[in-house]
Coordinates of C-alpha atoms in Angstrom, one line a residue:
X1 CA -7.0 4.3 15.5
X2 CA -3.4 3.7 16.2
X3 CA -4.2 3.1 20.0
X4 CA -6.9 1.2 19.0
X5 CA -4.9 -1.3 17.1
X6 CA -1.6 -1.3 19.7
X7 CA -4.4 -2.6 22.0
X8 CA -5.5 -5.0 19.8
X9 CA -1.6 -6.2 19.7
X10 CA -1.2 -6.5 23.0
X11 CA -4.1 -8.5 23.8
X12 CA -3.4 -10.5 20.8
X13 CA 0.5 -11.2 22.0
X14 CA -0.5 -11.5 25.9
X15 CA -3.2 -14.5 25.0
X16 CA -0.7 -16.1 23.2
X17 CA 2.1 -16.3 26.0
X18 CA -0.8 -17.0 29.0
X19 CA -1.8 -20.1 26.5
X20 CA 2.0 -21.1 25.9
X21 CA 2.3 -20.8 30.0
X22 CA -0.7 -22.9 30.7
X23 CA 0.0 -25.4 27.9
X24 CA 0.6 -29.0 30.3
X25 CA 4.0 -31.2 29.2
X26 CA 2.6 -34.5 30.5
X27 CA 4.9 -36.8 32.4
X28 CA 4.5 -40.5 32.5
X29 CA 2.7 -40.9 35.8
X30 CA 0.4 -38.2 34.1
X31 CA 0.0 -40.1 30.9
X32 CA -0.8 -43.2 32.9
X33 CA -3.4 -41.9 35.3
X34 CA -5.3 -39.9 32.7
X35 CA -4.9 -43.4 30.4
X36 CA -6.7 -45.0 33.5
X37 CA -9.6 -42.5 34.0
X38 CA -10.6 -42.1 30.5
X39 CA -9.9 -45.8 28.5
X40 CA -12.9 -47.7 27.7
X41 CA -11.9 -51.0 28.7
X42 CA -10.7 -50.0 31.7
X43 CA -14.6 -48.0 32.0
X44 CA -16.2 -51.7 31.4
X45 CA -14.5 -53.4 33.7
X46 CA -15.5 -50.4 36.3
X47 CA -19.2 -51.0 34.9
X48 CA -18.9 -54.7 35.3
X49 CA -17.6 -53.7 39.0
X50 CA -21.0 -51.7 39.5
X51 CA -23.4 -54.3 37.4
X52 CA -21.8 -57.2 40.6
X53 CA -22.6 -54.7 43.4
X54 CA -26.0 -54.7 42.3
X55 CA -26.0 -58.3 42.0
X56 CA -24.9 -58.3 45.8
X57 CA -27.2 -55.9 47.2
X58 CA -29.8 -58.4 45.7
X59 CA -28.2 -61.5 47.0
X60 CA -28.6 -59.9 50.7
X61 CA -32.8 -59.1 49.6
X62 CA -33.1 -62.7 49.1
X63 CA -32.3 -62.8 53.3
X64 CA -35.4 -61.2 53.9
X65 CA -39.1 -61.6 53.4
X66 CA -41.0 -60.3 50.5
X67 CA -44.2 -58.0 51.0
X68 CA -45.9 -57.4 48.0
X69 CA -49.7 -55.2 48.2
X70 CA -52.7 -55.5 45.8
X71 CA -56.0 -53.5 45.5
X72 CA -58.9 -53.5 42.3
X73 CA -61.8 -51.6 42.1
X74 CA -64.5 -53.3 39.9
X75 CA -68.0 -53.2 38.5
X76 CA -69.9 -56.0 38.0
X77 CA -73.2 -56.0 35.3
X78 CA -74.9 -59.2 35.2
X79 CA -75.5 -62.4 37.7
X80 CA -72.7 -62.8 40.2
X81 CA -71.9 -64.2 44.0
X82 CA -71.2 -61.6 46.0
X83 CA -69.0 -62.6 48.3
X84 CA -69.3 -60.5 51.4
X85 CA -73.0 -60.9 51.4
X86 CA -72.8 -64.4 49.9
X87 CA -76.0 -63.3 47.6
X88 CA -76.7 -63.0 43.9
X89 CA -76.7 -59.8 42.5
X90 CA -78.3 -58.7 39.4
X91 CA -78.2 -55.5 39.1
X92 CA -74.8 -52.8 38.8
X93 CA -72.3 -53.4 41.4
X94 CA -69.4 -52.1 42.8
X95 CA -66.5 -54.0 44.7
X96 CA -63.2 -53.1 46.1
X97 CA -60.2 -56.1 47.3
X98 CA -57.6 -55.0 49.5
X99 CA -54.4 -57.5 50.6
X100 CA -51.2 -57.3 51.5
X101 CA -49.1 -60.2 52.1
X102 CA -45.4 -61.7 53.2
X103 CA -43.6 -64.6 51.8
X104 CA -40.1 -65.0 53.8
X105 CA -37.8 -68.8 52.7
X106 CA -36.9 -70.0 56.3
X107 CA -34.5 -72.5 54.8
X108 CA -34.1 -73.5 50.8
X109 CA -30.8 -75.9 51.5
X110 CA -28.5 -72.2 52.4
X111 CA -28.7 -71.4 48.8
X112 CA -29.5 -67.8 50.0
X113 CA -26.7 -67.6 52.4
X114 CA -24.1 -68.9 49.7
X115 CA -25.4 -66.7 47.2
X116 CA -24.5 -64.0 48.9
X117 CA -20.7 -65.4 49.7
X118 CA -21.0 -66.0 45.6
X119 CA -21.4 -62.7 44.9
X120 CA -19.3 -61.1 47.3
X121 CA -16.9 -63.1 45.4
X122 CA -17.7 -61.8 42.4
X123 CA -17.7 -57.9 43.1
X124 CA -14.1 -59.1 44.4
X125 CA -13.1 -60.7 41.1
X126 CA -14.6 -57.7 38.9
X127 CA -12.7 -55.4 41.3
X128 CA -9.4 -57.4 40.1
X129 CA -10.1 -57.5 36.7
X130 CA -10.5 -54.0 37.1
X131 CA -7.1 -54.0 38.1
X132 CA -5.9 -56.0 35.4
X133 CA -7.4 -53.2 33.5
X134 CA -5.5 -50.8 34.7
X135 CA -2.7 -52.7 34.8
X136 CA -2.5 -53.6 30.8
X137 CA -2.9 -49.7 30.0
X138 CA -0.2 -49.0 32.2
X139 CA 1.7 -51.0 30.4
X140 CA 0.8 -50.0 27.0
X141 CA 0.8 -46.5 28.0
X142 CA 4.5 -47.2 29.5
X143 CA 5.4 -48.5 25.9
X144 CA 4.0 -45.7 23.8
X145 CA 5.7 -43.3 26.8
X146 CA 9.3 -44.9 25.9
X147 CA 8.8 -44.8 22.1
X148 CA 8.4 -41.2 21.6
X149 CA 11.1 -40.4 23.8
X150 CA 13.3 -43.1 22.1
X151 CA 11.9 -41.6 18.7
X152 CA 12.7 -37.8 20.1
X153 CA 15.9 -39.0 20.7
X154 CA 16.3 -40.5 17.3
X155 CA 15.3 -37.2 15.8
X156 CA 18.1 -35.4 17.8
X157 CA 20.7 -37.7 16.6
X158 CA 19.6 -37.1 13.1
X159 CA 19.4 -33.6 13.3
X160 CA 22.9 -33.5 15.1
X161 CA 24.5 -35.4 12.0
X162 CA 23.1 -33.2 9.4
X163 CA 24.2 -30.2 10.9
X164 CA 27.5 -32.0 11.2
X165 CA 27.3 -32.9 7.3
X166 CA 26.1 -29.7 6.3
X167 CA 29.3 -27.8 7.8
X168 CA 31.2 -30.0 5.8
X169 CA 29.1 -29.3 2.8
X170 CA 30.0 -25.8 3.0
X171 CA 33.5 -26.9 3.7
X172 CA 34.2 -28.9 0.7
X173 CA 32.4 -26.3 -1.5
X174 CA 35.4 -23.6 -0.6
X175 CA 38.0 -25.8 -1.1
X176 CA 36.4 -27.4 -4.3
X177 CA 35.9 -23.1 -5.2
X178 CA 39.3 -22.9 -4.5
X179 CA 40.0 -26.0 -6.8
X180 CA 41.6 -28.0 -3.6
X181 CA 39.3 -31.4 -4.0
X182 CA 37.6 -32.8 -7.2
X183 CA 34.1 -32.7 -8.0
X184 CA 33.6 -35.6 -7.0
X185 CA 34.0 -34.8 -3.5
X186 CA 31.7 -32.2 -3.6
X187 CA 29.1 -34.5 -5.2
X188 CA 29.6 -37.5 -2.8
X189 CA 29.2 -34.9 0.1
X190 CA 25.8 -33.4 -1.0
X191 CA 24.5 -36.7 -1.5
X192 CA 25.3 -37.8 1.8
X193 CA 23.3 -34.0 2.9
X194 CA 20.4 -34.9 1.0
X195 CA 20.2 -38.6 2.5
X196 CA 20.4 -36.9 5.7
X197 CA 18.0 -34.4 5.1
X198 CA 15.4 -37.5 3.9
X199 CA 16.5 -39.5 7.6
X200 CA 15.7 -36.5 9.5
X201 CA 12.5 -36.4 7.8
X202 CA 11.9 -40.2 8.7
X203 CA 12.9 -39.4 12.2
X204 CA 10.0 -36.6 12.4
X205 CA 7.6 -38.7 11.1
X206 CA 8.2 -41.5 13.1
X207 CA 8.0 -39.6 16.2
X208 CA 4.8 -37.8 15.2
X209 CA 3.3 -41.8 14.3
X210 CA 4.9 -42.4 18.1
X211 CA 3.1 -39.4 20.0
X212 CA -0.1 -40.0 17.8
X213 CA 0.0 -43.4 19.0
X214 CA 0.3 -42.2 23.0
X215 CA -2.2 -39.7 22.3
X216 CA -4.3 -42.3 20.8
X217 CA -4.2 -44.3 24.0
X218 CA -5.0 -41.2 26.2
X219 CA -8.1 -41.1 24.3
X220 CA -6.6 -37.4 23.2
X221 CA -7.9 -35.8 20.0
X222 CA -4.8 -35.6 17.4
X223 CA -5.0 -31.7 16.7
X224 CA -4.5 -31.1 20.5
X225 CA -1.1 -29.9 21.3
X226 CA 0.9 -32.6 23.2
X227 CA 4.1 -32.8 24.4
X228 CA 5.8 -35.0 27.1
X229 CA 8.3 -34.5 29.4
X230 CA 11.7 -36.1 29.5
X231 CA 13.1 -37.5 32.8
X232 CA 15.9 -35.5 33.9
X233 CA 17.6 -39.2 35.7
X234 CA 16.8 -40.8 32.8
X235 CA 20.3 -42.5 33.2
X236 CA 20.3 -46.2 32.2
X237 CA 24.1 -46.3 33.7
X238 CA 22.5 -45.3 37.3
X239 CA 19.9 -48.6 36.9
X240 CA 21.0 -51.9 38.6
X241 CA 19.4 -54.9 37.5
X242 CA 16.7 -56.3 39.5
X243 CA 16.4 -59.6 41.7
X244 CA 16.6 -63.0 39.8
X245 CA 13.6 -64.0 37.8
X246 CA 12.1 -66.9 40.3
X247 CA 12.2 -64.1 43.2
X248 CA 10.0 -61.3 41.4
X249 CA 7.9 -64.7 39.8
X250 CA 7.0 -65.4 43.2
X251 CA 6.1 -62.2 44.4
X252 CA 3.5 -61.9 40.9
X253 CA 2.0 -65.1 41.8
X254 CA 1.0 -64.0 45.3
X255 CA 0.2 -60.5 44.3
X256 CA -0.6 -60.0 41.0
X257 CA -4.2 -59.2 40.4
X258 CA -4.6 -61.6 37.5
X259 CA -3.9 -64.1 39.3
X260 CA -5.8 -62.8 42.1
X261 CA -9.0 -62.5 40.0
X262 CA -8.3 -66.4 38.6
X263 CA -8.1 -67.7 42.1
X264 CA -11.3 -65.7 43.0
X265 CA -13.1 -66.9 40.5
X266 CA -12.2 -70.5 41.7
X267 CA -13.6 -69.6 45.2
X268 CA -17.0 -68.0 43.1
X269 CA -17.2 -71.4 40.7
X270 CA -16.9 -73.6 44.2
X271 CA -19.5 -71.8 45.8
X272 CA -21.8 -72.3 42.3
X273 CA -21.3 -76.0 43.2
X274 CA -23.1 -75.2 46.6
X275 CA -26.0 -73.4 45.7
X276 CA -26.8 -76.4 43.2
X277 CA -26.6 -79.1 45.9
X278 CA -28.5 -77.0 48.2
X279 CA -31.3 -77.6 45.3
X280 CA -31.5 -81.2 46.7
X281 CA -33.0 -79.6 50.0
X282 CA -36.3 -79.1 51.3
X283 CA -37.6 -75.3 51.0
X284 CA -39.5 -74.1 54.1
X285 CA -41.7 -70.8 53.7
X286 CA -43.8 -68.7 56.3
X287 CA -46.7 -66.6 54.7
X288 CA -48.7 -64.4 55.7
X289 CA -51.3 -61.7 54.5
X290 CA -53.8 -59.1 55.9
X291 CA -57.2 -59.0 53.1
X292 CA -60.0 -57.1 53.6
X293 CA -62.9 -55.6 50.6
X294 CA -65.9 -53.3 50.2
X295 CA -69.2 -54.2 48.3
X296 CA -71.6 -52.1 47.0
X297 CA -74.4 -55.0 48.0
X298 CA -73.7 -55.1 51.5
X299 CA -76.8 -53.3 53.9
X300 CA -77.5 -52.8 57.6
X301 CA -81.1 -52.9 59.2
X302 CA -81.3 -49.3 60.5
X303 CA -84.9 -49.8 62.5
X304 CA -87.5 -52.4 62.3
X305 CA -91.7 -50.7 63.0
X306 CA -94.6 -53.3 62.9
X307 CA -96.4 -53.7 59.8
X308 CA -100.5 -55.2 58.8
X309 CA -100.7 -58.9 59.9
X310 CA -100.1 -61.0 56.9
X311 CA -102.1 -64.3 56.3
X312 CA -100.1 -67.6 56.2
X313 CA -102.8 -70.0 56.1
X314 CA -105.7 -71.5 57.2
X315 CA -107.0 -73.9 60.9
X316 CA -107.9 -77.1 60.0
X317 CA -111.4 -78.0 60.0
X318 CA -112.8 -74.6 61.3
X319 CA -110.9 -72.8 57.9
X320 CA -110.0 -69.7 60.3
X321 CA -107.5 -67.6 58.8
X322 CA -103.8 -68.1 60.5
X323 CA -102.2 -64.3 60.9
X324 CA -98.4 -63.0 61.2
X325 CA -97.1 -60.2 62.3
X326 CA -95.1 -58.5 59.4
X327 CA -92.3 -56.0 60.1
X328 CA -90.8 -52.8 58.3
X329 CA -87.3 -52.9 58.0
X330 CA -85.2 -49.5 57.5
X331 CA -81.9 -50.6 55.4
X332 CA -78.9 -48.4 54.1
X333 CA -75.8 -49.1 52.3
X334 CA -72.7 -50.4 55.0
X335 CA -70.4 -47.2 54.7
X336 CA -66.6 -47.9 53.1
X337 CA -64.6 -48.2 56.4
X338 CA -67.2 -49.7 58.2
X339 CA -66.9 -52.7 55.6
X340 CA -62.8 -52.8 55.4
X341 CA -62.7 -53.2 59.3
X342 CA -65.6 -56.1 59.0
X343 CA -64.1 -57.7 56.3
X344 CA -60.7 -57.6 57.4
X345 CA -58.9 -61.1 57.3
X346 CA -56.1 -62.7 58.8
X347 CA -54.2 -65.5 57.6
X348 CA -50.5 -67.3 58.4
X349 CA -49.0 -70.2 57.2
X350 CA -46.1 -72.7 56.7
X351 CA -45.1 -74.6 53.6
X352 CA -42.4 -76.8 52.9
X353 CA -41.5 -78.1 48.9
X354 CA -39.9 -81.3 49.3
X355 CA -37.9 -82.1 46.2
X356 CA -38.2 -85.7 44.7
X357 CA -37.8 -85.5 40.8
X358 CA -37.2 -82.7 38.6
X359 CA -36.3 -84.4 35.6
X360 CA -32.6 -84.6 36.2
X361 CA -31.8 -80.5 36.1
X362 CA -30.6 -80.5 39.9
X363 CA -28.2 -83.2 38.8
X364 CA -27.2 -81.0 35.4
X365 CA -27.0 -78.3 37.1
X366 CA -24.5 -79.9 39.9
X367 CA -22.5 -81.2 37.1
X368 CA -22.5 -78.1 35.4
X369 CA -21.5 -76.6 38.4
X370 CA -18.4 -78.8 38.9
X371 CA -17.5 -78.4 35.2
X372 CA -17.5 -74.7 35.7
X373 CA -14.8 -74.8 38.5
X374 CA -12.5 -76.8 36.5
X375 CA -12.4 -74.7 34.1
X376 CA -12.3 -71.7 36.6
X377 CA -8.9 -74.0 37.5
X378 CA -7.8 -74.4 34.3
X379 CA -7.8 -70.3 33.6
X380 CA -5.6 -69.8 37.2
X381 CA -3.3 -71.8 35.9
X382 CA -2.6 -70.7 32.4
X383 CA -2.6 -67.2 33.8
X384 CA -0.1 -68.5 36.5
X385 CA 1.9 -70.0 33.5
X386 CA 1.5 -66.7 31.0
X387 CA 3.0 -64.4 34.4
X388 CA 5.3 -66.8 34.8
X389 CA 6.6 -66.8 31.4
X390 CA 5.9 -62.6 30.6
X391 CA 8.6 -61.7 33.8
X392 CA 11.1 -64.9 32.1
X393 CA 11.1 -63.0 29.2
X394 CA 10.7 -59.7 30.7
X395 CA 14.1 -60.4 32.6
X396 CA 15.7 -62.1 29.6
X397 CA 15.4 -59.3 27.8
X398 CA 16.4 -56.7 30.0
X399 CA 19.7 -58.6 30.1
X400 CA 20.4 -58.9 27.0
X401 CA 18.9 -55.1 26.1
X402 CA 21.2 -54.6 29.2
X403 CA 24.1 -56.1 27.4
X404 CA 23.6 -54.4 24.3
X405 CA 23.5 -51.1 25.9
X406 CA 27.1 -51.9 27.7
X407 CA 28.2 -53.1 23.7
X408 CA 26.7 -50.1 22.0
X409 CA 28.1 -47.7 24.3
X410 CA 32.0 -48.9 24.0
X411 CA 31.2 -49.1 20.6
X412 CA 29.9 -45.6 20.2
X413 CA 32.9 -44.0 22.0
X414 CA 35.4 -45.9 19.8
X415 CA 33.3 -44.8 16.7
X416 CA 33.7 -41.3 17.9
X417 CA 37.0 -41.5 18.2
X418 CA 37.2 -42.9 14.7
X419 CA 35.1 -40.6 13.0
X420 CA 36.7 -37.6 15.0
X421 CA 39.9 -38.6 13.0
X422 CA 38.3 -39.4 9.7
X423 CA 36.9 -36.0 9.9
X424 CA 40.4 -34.4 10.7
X425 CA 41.7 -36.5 8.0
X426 CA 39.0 -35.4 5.1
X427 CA 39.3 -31.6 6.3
X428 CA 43.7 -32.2 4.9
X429 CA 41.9 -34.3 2.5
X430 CA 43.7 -37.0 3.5
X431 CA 41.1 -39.6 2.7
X432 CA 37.8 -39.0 0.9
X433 CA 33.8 -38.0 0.8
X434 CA 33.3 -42.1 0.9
X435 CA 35.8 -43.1 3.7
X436 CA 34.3 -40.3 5.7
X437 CA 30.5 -41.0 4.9
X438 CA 31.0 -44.5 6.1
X439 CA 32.6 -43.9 9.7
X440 CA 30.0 -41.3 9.6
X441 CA 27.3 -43.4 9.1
X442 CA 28.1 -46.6 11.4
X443 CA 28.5 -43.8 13.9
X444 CA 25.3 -42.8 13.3
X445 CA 23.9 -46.6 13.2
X446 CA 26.1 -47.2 17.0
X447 CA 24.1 -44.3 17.9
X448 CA 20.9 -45.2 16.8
X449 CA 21.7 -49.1 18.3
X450 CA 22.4 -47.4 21.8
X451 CA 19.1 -45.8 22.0
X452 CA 17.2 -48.3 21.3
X453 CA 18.9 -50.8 23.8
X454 CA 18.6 -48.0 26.5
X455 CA 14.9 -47.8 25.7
X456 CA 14.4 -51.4 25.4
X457 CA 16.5 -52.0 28.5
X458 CA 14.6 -49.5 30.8
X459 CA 11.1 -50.4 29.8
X460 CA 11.9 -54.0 30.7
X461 CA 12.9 -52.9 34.1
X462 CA 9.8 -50.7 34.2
X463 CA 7.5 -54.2 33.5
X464 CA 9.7 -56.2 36.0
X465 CA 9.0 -53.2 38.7
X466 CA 5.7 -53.4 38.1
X467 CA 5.5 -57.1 38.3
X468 CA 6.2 -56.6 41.8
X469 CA 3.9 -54.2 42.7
X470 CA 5.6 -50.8 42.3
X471 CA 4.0 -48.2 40.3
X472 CA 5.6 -47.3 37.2
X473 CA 7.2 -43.7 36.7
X474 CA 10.1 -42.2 36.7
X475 CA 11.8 -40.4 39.8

């Protein structure tokens, strides 16, 4: 029983640490490509993608002639032509029609031709929205990304402070035990523990909104275990600041796959414009079709014998009987194949359409056409304008985060050298629990200011990277 139970143990404890081992810390790059694969915006633009291909693929059919093939079997009951003997038939009949037949457009005005340069400009615009796709969760996933790790850093600054306080709790309890500080102290102190205590519990929820969030976005159910990994150069003093704004704006405008898709969709809305003038064009057409058809009417004479003289008439004056010779005929039923190779037809043909009025819808449609493109033009250049203005204010606020992070950083080394000698100064009891609460606490707040300009500061370099093309992660 005993052994059983020690295996049972070790089993139990071995499961546990192979699960710990292969439990994955996810780094950005990670986050974003798994974003990519499994978001379901990013899936409907890769749909849309598949929905134009198909759209293509029919474009090039239109190139080539149609063949289409048609049989019937049929009875007939009552009085009808028959038309491979050309006869009335009365009685039950059977009938079969066989045809197969080709329709190919010689010329319809190269609507056909510029359909296809159409639609090969639609599966490239899809293929760009795609990218825009990706692009946007990239982003958003970059965001998420920073925010836990600013909101894990958060948490560590909290937690460092209330160890801090606590020590000092402790502190001024012995001394206010040994009657060296007032009550008051002591009480001033443990508030500022409890307050403490409550910040470090905002921290943790805040970061567990932050992860839940990234998770959220990774399409990752919120009882999974998660956890990310924190860049070991994650040093904003080792970042430079990019090139000037107007250099990285050009660089999006020729690049960017927004924009990209905008002026695609241009090209697409131009080509529109063609395939409705081409409506004002003659359509020329080549048929043809093989037909051929079995009747159940249809006989052959198989042998012919003599048969008794038959009287026709009489000789005039004399009234002597005129005779004929009558004749036996041997019929039987045409066989099947016999009848589809005598029936068999052959016909090919040209037509032309000629258009001359159609109530005004090849003019609509033109106009329609040319409406279409403007507006196409319209969209490139708001979404010129929207680029132009995201990296303006990309860059203006990594400077100023950048700024802020210079101004937070002096400012938390000279608050640390403050608080350093309030705390020397309240462990003499030199000054008191609210003297040293407050350096405490706008160190805490420099702290808490210099995290979230780093943060700021490096995502904004992240979006300006990526702006020019570079995939976002960290080295």
């Amino acid at each position: 029983m005993k052994r059983t139970v020690l295996i049972l143990l070790f089993s139990s404890i071995s499961f546990l640490t192979f699960s710990q081992q292969e439990e994955k810390v996810w780094t950005l790059r990670q986050c974003i490509d798994y974003a990519i694969e499994n978001n379901l915006q990013v899936e409907q633009s890769r749909l849309n993608v598949k929905s134009n291909e198909q759209g293509q693929l029919n474009a090039y059919g239109d190139l080539l002639p149609s063949v289409n093939g048609q049989a019937s079997h049929s009875y007939n009951f009552g009085q009808t032509i028959d038309p491979y003997t050309n006869t009335f038939a009365n009685d039950w009949t059977q009938s079969n029609n066989f045809r197969i037949g080709a329709n190919w457009t010689l010329f319809n005005g190269m609507r056909n031709i510029n359909n296809v340069k159409k639609n090969q400009l639609d599966v490239m615009a899809s293929k760009q929205a795609l990218e825009t796709a990706e692009n946007e969760i990239s982003l958003q996933v970059t965001s998420a990304f920073m925010d836990v790790l600013f909101n894990r850093e958060q948490l560590k600054v909290a937690q460092s402070q209330l160890e801090i306080t606590r020590e000092q709790t402790e502190r001024t309890r012995k001394l206010y035990n040994a009657g060296s500080v007032a009550q008051g102290e002591l009480l001033n102190i443990e508030a500022q523990l409890a307050q403490e205590e409550v910040n470090k519990i905002n921290r943790e929820n805040n970061l567990n909104l932050a992860v839940l969030s990234l998770k959220q976005l990774l399409r990752i159910p919120s009882s999974e275990p998660f956890e990310i990994v924190s860049p070991e150069t994650f040093d904003a003093d080792q970042l430079q600041m990019p090139n000037q704004s107007q250099s990285i704006i050009e660089t999006a405008l020729n690049n960017y796959p927004s924009i990209q898709q905008r002026e695609t969709e241009v090209e697409s809305a131009e080509m529109q414009i063609s395939l409705a003038k081409g409506m004002l064009s003659p359509t020329i057409s080549l048929s043809g079709g093989l037909a051929t058809g079995y009747s159940g009417l249809r006989t052959e004479v198989v042998s012919v014998q003599p048969g008794s003289p038959r009287e026709i008439g009489y000789v005039s004056g004399s009234n002597q009987p005129v005779l004929t010779q009558t004749f036996n005929q041997e019929l039987r039923d045409v066989p099947f194949f016999d009848q589809l190779d005598n029936n068999l037809n052959r016909n090919v043909g040209f037509s032309m359409s000629i258009p001359i009025f159609n109530n005004f819808s090849t003019l609509t449609s033109i106009n329609r056409a040319e409406i279409q493109r403007d507006m196409a033009q319209t969209r490139l250049k708001q979404e010129k304008q929207t680029v132009t203005q995201d990296i303006e204010r990309a860059y203006a606020d990594a400077m100023a985060s950048f700024k802020r992070y210079q101004a937070s950083k002096k400012s938390v080394q000279s608050l640390e050298t403050a608080f350093d000698y309030s705390e020397k100064r309240f462990d003499v009891g030199m000054i008191n629990a609210v003297d040293y609460n407050t350096a405490k606490n706008n160190l805490t707040q420099a702290k808490a200011d210099l995290l979230r300009a780093k943060y700021e500061y490096l995502f904004r370099l992240k979006v300006l990277d990526f702006y020019q093309g570079n995939q976002i992660a960290f080295e």
